[in-house]
Amino acid sequence: MSAQAAQAGAWLRDPGRSFVSSSITATQAGDGSSSTYLEYGLNDRLTLGADVFFAFDRFGNQGGYGTLFLRLPLGSTDRPNKWAIDVGGGAAWLGGEVLPHLKTGLSWGRGYRLRQRAGWIAVDASVFWDLTYSRHVAKLDTTVGLALGDHVKAMMQVFYASVDGVGTTTYAPSLLIEPGRGTYSLQVGVEMPAGDYGDPSLKLGVWRRF
C-alpha cells in the first residue's frame, strides 16, 4: 500500500473549483488496488483534499487508508516555483485493525516548456505518522508530464516509500487522454516495482475538473 500516490502537487485549486481522480490497478497474478483523490478550493490560499486507497493481494489480504488534509501555499502563488504544505489526518485499516494517523507534507512544482509543448514537474514529500504503534511511512513522489498534443499528455511518475527504514520504488508511466473539452481525462498506464518487472500492474483511471 505504501507505493500508492495521490495526484498531489503544490498548485492550489481556485475557490469553488474541484478536482477528482479515481483509478484501479490489477496484475495478472491477482493483486490489485483502487484509489480516489479529491481536492476543493476553499479560498485563494486554502485547498481541502481527501485521499482514499484500498488494496488486496492474491493471498486474500486486504487493507487501505483514508486521509483528509488541508493544503496551504508557502509564499506567493504567482511565481514560477510553487511551494505548499499539507497537514491532515485519517486512519489505515489492515484486516480488522484500525490505525489512526497524522499526515504532514511538503510539495514543489513548476511548469516548463519543451519547444512548443507545455509540461509540468511536481515533487511531493510526505510522512504518515501512526498514532497506535509510533511507526511512520515516508513517501517521495515525483511526476514529470508533457503535452503531446491538444488532447494527449504523457506522464512519468516515480513513487518511493519507506516503511520503518525499508524502501520500495515504483515506476508508473501513463497517458492522459482528453476526449472532450478538457474537463475530464482518461488515464491508461502501468505500475512496475523496481527490480520486479515480470508482473506489472495495469492502471486505468479518470480525472475530472469541475
mmCIF file of C-alpha atoms in Angstrom:
data_model
loop_
_atom_site.group_PDB
_atom_site.id
_atom_site.type_symbol
_atom_site.label_atom_id
_atom_site.label_comp_id
_atom_site.label_asym_id
_atom_site.label_seq_id
_atom_site.Cartn_x
_atom_site.Cartn_y
_atom_site.Cartn_z
ATOM 1 C CA MET A 1 0.000 0.000 0.000
ATOM 2 C CA SER A 2 2.892 2.348 0.628
ATOM 3 C CA ALA A 3 3.545 2.686 -3.114
ATOM 4 C CA GLN A 4 0.231 4.427 -3.780
ATOM 5 C CA ALA A 5 0.411 8.131 -4.531
ATOM 6 C CA ALA A 6 -2.357 10.600 -4.950
ATOM 7 C CA GLN A 7 -2.350 13.150 -7.760
ATOM 8 C CA ALA A 8 -0.977 15.784 -5.434
ATOM 9 C CA GLY A 9 1.108 18.887 -6.112
ATOM 10 C CA ALA A 10 1.957 22.365 -4.947
ATOM 11 C CA TRP A 11 -0.787 24.004 -7.011
ATOM 12 C CA LEU A 12 -3.922 25.112 -5.163
ATOM 13 C CA ARG A 13 -7.463 24.867 -6.550
ATOM 14 C CA ASP A 14 -9.300 28.081 -7.393
ATOM 15 C CA PRO A 15 -12.081 28.956 -4.911
ATOM 16 C CA GLY A 16 -15.140 26.839 -5.573
ATOM 17 C CA ARG A 17 -13.335 24.590 -8.087
ATOM 18 C CA SER A 18 -12.855 20.851 -7.637
ATOM 19 C CA PHE A 19 -10.706 18.022 -8.934
ATOM 20 C CA VAL A 20 -11.301 14.276 -8.545
ATOM 21 C CA SER A 21 -9.386 11.268 -9.796
ATOM 22 C CA SER A 22 -10.289 7.591 -9.476
ATOM 23 C CA SER A 23 -8.193 4.658 -10.622
ATOM 24 C CA ILE A 24 -7.872 0.903 -10.381
ATOM 25 C CA THR A 25 -4.828 -1.325 -10.834
ATOM 26 C CA ALA A 26 -4.607 -5.056 -11.366
ATOM 27 C CA THR A 27 -1.892 -7.629 -12.053
ATOM 28 C CA GLN A 28 -2.173 -10.908 -13.881
ATOM 29 C CA ALA A 29 -1.289 -12.690 -10.622
ATOM 30 C CA GLY A 30 -4.361 -11.296 -8.854
ATOM 31 C CA ASP A 31 -3.083 -8.288 -6.878
ATOM 32 C CA GLY A 32 -4.981 -5.023 -7.205
ATOM 33 C CA SER A 33 -5.950 -1.674 -5.752
ATOM 34 C CA SER A 34 -8.383 1.202 -6.123
ATOM 35 C CA SER A 35 -7.921 4.849 -5.190
ATOM 36 C CA THR A 36 -9.906 8.067 -5.141
ATOM 37 C CA TYR A 37 -8.406 11.524 -4.683
ATOM 38 C CA LEU A 38 -10.346 14.791 -4.309
ATOM 39 C CA GLU A 39 -9.479 18.490 -3.984
ATOM 40 C CA TYR A 40 -11.715 21.502 -3.419
ATOM 41 C CA GLY A 41 -10.639 25.156 -3.345
ATOM 42 C CA LEU A 42 -11.912 26.785 -0.145
ATOM 43 C CA ASN A 43 -10.304 30.146 -0.901
ATOM 44 C CA ASP A 44 -7.262 31.622 -2.661
ATOM 45 C CA ARG A 45 -4.840 30.175 -0.107
ATOM 46 C CA LEU A 46 -6.518 27.021 1.168
ATOM 47 C CA THR A 47 -7.412 23.751 -0.570
ATOM 48 C CA LEU A 48 -9.226 20.860 1.081
ATOM 49 C CA GLY A 49 -8.243 17.359 -0.025
ATOM 50 C CA ALA A 50 -9.136 13.721 0.595
ATOM 51 C CA ASP A 51 -7.278 10.549 -0.336
ATOM 52 C CA VAL A 52 -8.847 7.071 -0.096
ATOM 53 C CA PHE A 53 -6.993 3.880 -1.042
ATOM 54 C CA PHE A 54 -7.818 0.161 -0.922
ATOM 55 C CA ALA A 55 -5.558 -2.771 -1.827
ATOM 56 C CA PHE A 56 -5.786 -6.561 -1.929
ATOM 57 C CA ASP A 57 -3.399 -9.316 -2.924
ATOM 58 C CA ARG A 58 -3.571 -12.823 -4.358
ATOM 59 C CA PHE A 59 -3.479 -14.348 -0.849
ATOM 60 C CA GLY A 60 -6.658 -12.614 0.306
ATOM 61 C CA ASN A 61 -5.013 -9.889 2.383
ATOM 62 C CA GLN A 62 -6.822 -6.535 2.338
ATOM 63 C CA GLY A 63 -6.109 -3.063 3.655
ATOM 64 C CA GLY A 64 -6.281 0.613 2.894
ATOM 65 C CA TYR A 65 -6.393 4.116 4.282
ATOM 66 C CA GLY A 66 -8.337 7.348 4.180
ATOM 67 C CA THR A 67 -6.832 10.787 4.801
ATOM 68 C CA LEU A 68 -8.368 14.261 4.959
ATOM 69 C CA PHE A 69 -5.952 17.204 4.655
ATOM 70 C CA LEU A 70 -5.541 20.921 4.050
ATOM 71 C CA ARG A 71 -3.011 22.423 1.601
ATOM 72 C CA LEU A 72 -1.563 25.881 2.204
ATOM 73 C CA PRO A 73 0.894 27.752 -0.053
ATOM 74 C CA LEU A 74 4.341 28.825 1.053
ATOM 75 C CA GLY A 75 4.967 32.314 -0.284
ATOM 76 C CA SER A 76 3.354 33.860 -3.338
ATOM 77 C CA THR A 77 1.191 31.659 -5.570
ATOM 78 C CA ASP A 78 2.001 33.567 -8.805
ATOM 79 C CA ARG A 79 5.718 32.769 -9.010
ATOM 80 C CA PRO A 80 7.075 30.016 -11.317
ATOM 81 C CA ASN A 81 8.177 27.763 -8.449
ATOM 82 C CA LYS A 82 5.168 26.696 -6.386
ATOM 83 C CA TRP A 83 5.585 25.533 -2.783
ATOM 84 C CA ALA A 84 2.899 24.218 -0.447
ATOM 85 C CA ILE A 85 2.457 22.263 2.780
ATOM 86 C CA ASP A 86 -0.149 19.634 3.661
ATOM 87 C CA VAL A 87 -1.463 18.868 7.153
ATOM 88 C CA GLY A 88 -4.155 16.355 7.947
ATOM 89 C CA GLY A 89 -5.146 13.059 9.465
ATOM 90 C CA GLY A 90 -7.068 9.865 8.930
ATOM 91 C CA ALA A 91 -6.828 6.146 9.516
ATOM 92 C CA ALA A 92 -5.469 2.992 7.919
ATOM 93 C CA TRP A 93 -7.037 -0.426 8.227
ATOM 94 C CA LEU A 94 -5.349 -3.818 7.974
ATOM 95 C CA GLY A 95 -7.705 -6.739 8.344
ATOM 96 C CA GLY A 96 -9.855 -5.860 11.338
ATOM 97 C CA GLU A 97 -7.437 -3.342 12.884
ATOM 98 C CA VAL A 98 -7.940 0.435 12.503
ATOM 99 C CA LEU A 99 -4.828 2.609 12.895
ATOM 100 C CA PRO A 100 -5.284 6.415 13.102
ATOM 101 C CA HIS A 101 -2.533 8.600 11.667
ATOM 102 C CA LEU A 102 -1.440 12.171 11.068
ATOM 103 C CA LYS A 103 -0.074 13.436 7.759
ATOM 104 C CA THR A 104 2.477 16.171 7.050
ATOM 105 C CA GLY A 105 3.702 17.049 3.580
ATOM 106 C CA LEU A 106 5.796 19.464 1.525
ATOM 107 C CA SER A 107 5.304 19.934 -2.240
ATOM 108 C CA TRP A 108 7.148 21.730 -5.017
ATOM 109 C CA GLY A 109 6.050 22.182 -8.608
ATOM 110 C CA ARG A 110 6.553 24.292 -11.698
ATOM 111 C CA GLY A 111 5.572 24.396 -15.336
ATOM 112 C CA TYR A 112 8.062 24.242 -18.197
ATOM 113 C CA ARG A 113 8.154 24.324 -21.984
ATOM 114 C CA LEU A 114 9.902 21.889 -24.324
ATOM 115 C CA ARG A 115 9.987 23.665 -27.681
ATOM 116 C CA GLN A 116 6.294 24.417 -28.311
ATOM 117 C CA ARG A 117 4.939 21.898 -25.802
ATOM 118 C CA ALA A 118 3.935 22.663 -22.222
ATOM 119 C CA GLY A 119 4.735 20.398 -19.303
ATOM 120 C CA TRP A 120 4.931 20.268 -15.546
ATOM 121 C CA ILE A 121 7.139 18.854 -12.796
ATOM 122 C CA ALA A 122 5.985 18.052 -9.260
ATOM 123 C CA VAL A 123 7.773 16.622 -6.229
ATOM 124 C CA ASP A 124 5.698 15.662 -3.190
ATOM 125 C CA ALA A 125 7.240 14.575 0.113
ATOM 126 C CA SER A 126 5.013 13.344 2.927
ATOM 127 C CA VAL A 127 5.119 11.447 6.206
ATOM 128 C CA PHE A 128 2.257 9.460 7.706
ATOM 129 C CA TRP A 129 2.641 9.240 11.499
ATOM 130 C CA ASP A 130 0.936 6.192 13.016
ATOM 131 C CA LEU A 131 -0.622 7.036 16.399
ATOM 132 C CA THR A 132 -1.029 3.443 17.601
ATOM 133 C CA TYR A 133 2.419 1.873 17.297
ATOM 134 C CA SER A 134 4.516 5.040 16.709
ATOM 135 C CA ARG A 135 5.531 3.806 13.242
ATOM 136 C CA HIS A 136 5.696 6.011 10.171
ATOM 137 C CA VAL A 137 5.618 5.866 6.375
ATOM 138 C CA ALA A 138 7.747 8.385 4.459
ATOM 139 C CA LYS A 139 6.943 8.954 0.766
ATOM 140 C CA LEU A 140 8.600 10.874 -2.060
ATOM 141 C CA ASP A 141 6.614 11.074 -5.300
ATOM 142 C CA THR A 142 7.970 12.669 -8.478
ATOM 143 C CA THR A 143 5.885 13.474 -11.566
ATOM 144 C CA VAL A 144 7.041 14.768 -14.958
ATOM 145 C CA GLY A 145 4.325 15.490 -17.527
ATOM 146 C CA LEU A 146 4.344 16.786 -21.098
ATOM 147 C CA ALA A 147 1.543 17.677 -23.522
ATOM 148 C CA LEU A 148 1.962 15.654 -26.723
ATOM 149 C CA GLY A 149 -0.945 17.458 -28.394
ATOM 150 C CA ASP A 150 -4.187 19.253 -27.611
ATOM 151 C CA HIS A 151 -5.813 16.136 -26.159
ATOM 152 C CA VAL A 152 -2.969 13.832 -25.069
ATOM 153 C CA LYS A 153 -0.424 14.180 -22.262
ATOM 154 C CA ALA A 154 2.389 11.811 -21.312
ATOM 155 C CA MET A 155 3.266 11.399 -17.650
ATOM 156 C CA MET A 156 6.078 9.595 -15.840
ATOM 157 C CA GLN A 157 5.785 9.096 -12.096
ATOM 158 C CA VAL A 158 8.270 7.582 -9.647
ATOM 159 C CA PHE A 159 6.946 6.624 -6.217
ATOM 160 C CA TYR A 160 9.344 5.967 -3.339
ATOM 161 C CA ALA A 161 8.121 4.824 0.064
ATOM 162 C CA SER A 162 9.997 3.916 3.223
ATOM 163 C CA VAL A 163 8.270 1.915 5.975
ATOM 164 C CA ASP A 164 10.381 1.673 9.127
ATOM 165 C CA GLY A 165 13.525 2.192 7.074
ATOM 166 C CA VAL A 166 12.699 -0.340 4.331
ATOM 167 C CA GLY A 167 12.313 1.409 0.972
ATOM 168 C CA THR A 168 10.473 0.496 -2.234
ATOM 169 C CA THR A 169 10.411 2.266 -5.603
ATOM 170 C CA THR A 170 7.669 2.043 -8.234
ATOM 171 C CA TYR A 171 7.757 3.393 -11.808
ATOM 172 C CA ALA A 172 4.433 4.466 -13.330
ATOM 173 C CA PRO A 173 4.336 5.732 -16.942
ATOM 174 C CA SER A 174 0.903 6.647 -18.307
ATOM 175 C CA LEU A 175 -1.038 8.615 -20.901
ATOM 176 C CA LEU A 176 -3.794 11.134 -20.161
ATOM 177 C CA ILE A 177 -6.353 11.380 -22.964
ATOM 178 C CA GLU A 178 -8.862 14.261 -23.043
ATOM 179 C CA PRO A 179 -11.698 13.245 -25.396
ATOM 180 C CA GLY A 180 -13.928 16.259 -24.702
ATOM 181 C CA ARG A 181 -13.387 19.908 -23.832
ATOM 182 C CA GLY A 182 -10.701 19.259 -21.247
ATOM 183 C CA THR A 183 -12.963 18.830 -18.210
ATOM 184 C CA TYR A 184 -12.017 15.174 -17.817
ATOM 185 C CA SER A 185 -9.191 12.849 -18.835
ATOM 186 C CA LEU A 186 -8.810 9.103 -19.178
ATOM 187 C CA GLN A 187 -5.619 7.633 -17.730
ATOM 188 C CA VAL A 188 -4.025 4.472 -19.121
ATOM 189 C CA GLY A 189 -0.711 3.222 -17.771
ATOM 190 C CA VAL A 190 1.260 0.631 -15.842
ATOM 191 C CA GLU A 191 2.961 0.439 -12.442
ATOM 192 C CA MET A 192 6.212 -1.537 -12.112
ATOM 193 C CA PRO A 193 8.106 -2.121 -8.845
ATOM 194 C CA ALA A 194 11.833 -1.508 -9.285
ATOM 195 C CA GLY A 195 13.676 -4.785 -9.786
ATOM 196 C CA ASP A 196 10.491 -6.779 -10.496
ATOM 197 C CA TYR A 197 9.167 -6.102 -13.989
ATOM 198 C CA GLY A 198 7.696 -9.561 -14.574
ATOM 199 C CA ASP A 199 4.169 -8.805 -13.320
ATOM 200 C CA PRO A 200 3.344 -5.101 -13.865
ATOM 201 C CA SER A 201 0.014 -3.609 -12.808
ATOM 202 C CA LEU A 202 -2.307 -2.263 -15.475
ATOM 203 C CA LYS A 203 -3.701 1.109 -14.384
ATOM 204 C CA LEU A 204 -6.947 2.684 -15.587
ATOM 205 C CA GLY A 205 -8.292 5.959 -14.245
ATOM 206 C CA VAL A 206 -10.428 9.032 -14.758
ATOM 207 C CA TRP A 207 -9.511 12.637 -13.845
ATOM 208 C CA ARG A 208 -12.202 15.304 -13.756
ATOM 209 C CA ARG A 209 -12.168 19.060 -13.069
ATOM 210 C CA PHE A 210 -15.358 20.983 -12.297
#
